[in-house]
Amino acid sequence: MSFPKRTDFQTDSAFVEALLSEIETLGRDWHYDEAVTQLEHAVQAAMLARDAGEPDHVVAAAALHDVGHFLMYGKARHDPPDGDDLKHEVVGA
């Protein structure tokens, strides 16, 4: 799987739409040590930011805060970490 890269798109909005599409596709059934799916978690975070009156860029950042999980999708999904931290926060930064 190849995750979208900003350089593949002419506009920021097209890039963000591609990212969100991948998160929707991959995150729909993926539970990563939580009761909710990755997609539900991303939506919950974005809704909390929106409900707190945060500007759009903060709402988007909240939705994408775990993007590192998706960048490491194959590793995390097919080779569970068994307690090892895959450092998704570093990968996604």
Tab-separated table of C-alpha atoms in Angstrom:
chain	number	residue	atom	x	y	z
A	1	MET	CA	0.000	0.000	0.000
A	2	SER	CA	1.251	3.464	-0.847
A	3	PHE	CA	-0.083	6.272	1.303
A	4	PRO	CA	-0.766	9.594	-0.474
A	5	LYS	CA	2.100	12.097	-0.606
A	6	ARG	CA	1.582	15.858	-0.816
A	7	THR	CA	3.762	16.033	-3.916
A	8	ASP	CA	1.286	13.791	-5.768
A	9	PHE	CA	-1.419	16.485	-5.677
A	10	GLN	CA	-1.791	19.968	-7.140
A	11	THR	CA	-3.754	21.356	-4.184
A	12	ASP	CA	-3.748	20.956	-0.423
A	13	SER	CA	-7.452	20.134	-0.450
A	14	ALA	CA	-6.977	17.269	-2.923
A	15	PHE	CA	-4.202	15.891	-0.735
A	16	VAL	CA	-6.324	16.112	2.422
A	17	GLU	CA	-9.241	14.418	0.629
A	18	ALA	CA	-6.930	11.556	-0.393
A	19	LEU	CA	-5.632	11.214	3.178
A	20	LEU	CA	-9.146	11.137	4.594
A	21	SER	CA	-10.202	8.578	1.991
A	22	GLU	CA	-7.353	6.269	3.029
A	23	ILE	CA	-8.175	6.728	6.707
A	24	GLU	CA	-11.830	5.939	6.005
A	25	THR	CA	-10.942	2.819	4.024
A	26	LEU	CA	-8.280	1.457	6.373
A	27	GLY	CA	-9.765	2.651	9.642
A	28	ARG	CA	-13.294	1.366	9.179
A	29	ASP	CA	-12.655	-2.082	10.694
A	30	TRP	CA	-9.300	-1.535	12.399
A	31	HIS	CA	-9.267	-1.633	16.187
A	32	TYR	CA	-5.869	-0.807	17.674
A	33	ASP	CA	-6.095	-1.565	21.394
A	34	GLU	CA	-9.306	0.451	21.689
A	35	ALA	CA	-13.042	-0.242	21.768
A	36	VAL	CA	-13.571	2.040	18.768
A	37	THR	CA	-12.127	1.744	15.270
A	38	GLN	CA	-9.324	4.016	14.101
A	39	LEU	CA	-11.866	5.835	11.928
A	40	GLU	CA	-14.248	6.358	14.860
A	41	HIS	CA	-11.345	7.590	16.993
A	42	ALA	CA	-10.312	10.124	14.331
A	43	VAL	CA	-13.892	11.382	13.961
A	44	GLN	CA	-14.337	11.629	17.750
A	45	ALA	CA	-11.167	13.699	18.072
A	46	ALA	CA	-12.248	16.031	15.259
A	47	MET	CA	-15.728	16.441	16.743
A	48	LEU	CA	-14.286	17.288	20.167
A	49	ALA	CA	-12.115	19.977	18.578
A	50	ARG	CA	-15.041	21.343	16.558
A	51	ASP	CA	-17.357	21.347	19.584
A	52	ALA	CA	-14.681	23.227	21.542
A	53	GLY	CA	-14.823	25.961	18.888
A	54	GLU	CA	-11.379	25.289	17.463
A	55	PRO	CA	-10.534	26.648	13.989
A	56	ASP	CA	-10.697	24.351	10.960
A	57	HIS	CA	-6.962	23.646	10.901
A	58	VAL	CA	-7.099	22.371	14.500
A	59	VAL	CA	-10.142	20.204	13.695
A	60	ALA	CA	-8.207	18.745	10.747
A	61	ALA	CA	-5.152	18.165	12.944
A	62	ALA	CA	-7.326	16.374	15.499
A	63	ALA	CA	-8.722	14.095	12.779
A	64	LEU	CA	-5.221	13.317	11.511
A	65	HIS	CA	-3.419	13.067	14.869
A	66	ASP	CA	-2.873	9.303	14.524
A	67	VAL	CA	-1.850	9.318	10.863
A	68	GLY	CA	1.359	7.485	11.855
A	69	HIS	CA	-0.730	4.376	12.558
A	70	PHE	CA	-1.922	4.445	8.957
A	71	LEU	CA	1.562	5.036	7.580
A	72	MET	CA	2.614	1.867	9.415
A	73	TYR	CA	-0.609	0.013	8.561
A	74	GLY	CA	1.034	-3.184	7.285
A	75	LYS	CA	3.417	-3.462	10.221
A	76	ALA	CA	0.779	-2.761	12.863
A	77	ARG	CA	-1.985	-4.836	11.276
A	78	HIS	CA	-0.024	-7.901	10.159
A	79	ASP	CA	2.798	-7.931	12.683
A	80	PRO	CA	1.231	-6.776	15.977
A	81	PRO	CA	3.665	-4.923	18.227
A	82	ASP	CA	3.367	-7.325	21.211
A	83	GLY	CA	3.985	-4.451	23.601
A	84	ASP	CA	6.586	-2.760	21.402
A	85	ASP	CA	5.870	0.888	20.701
A	86	LEU	CA	5.861	1.451	16.940
A	87	LYS	CA	6.343	5.215	17.522
A	88	HIS	CA	3.390	6.257	15.369
A	89	GLU	CA	3.737	9.800	16.704
A	90	VAL	CA	7.254	10.034	15.248
A	91	VAL	CA	6.369	8.389	11.936
A	92	GLY	CA	3.389	10.677	11.406
A	93	ALA	CA	5.157	13.909	12.345
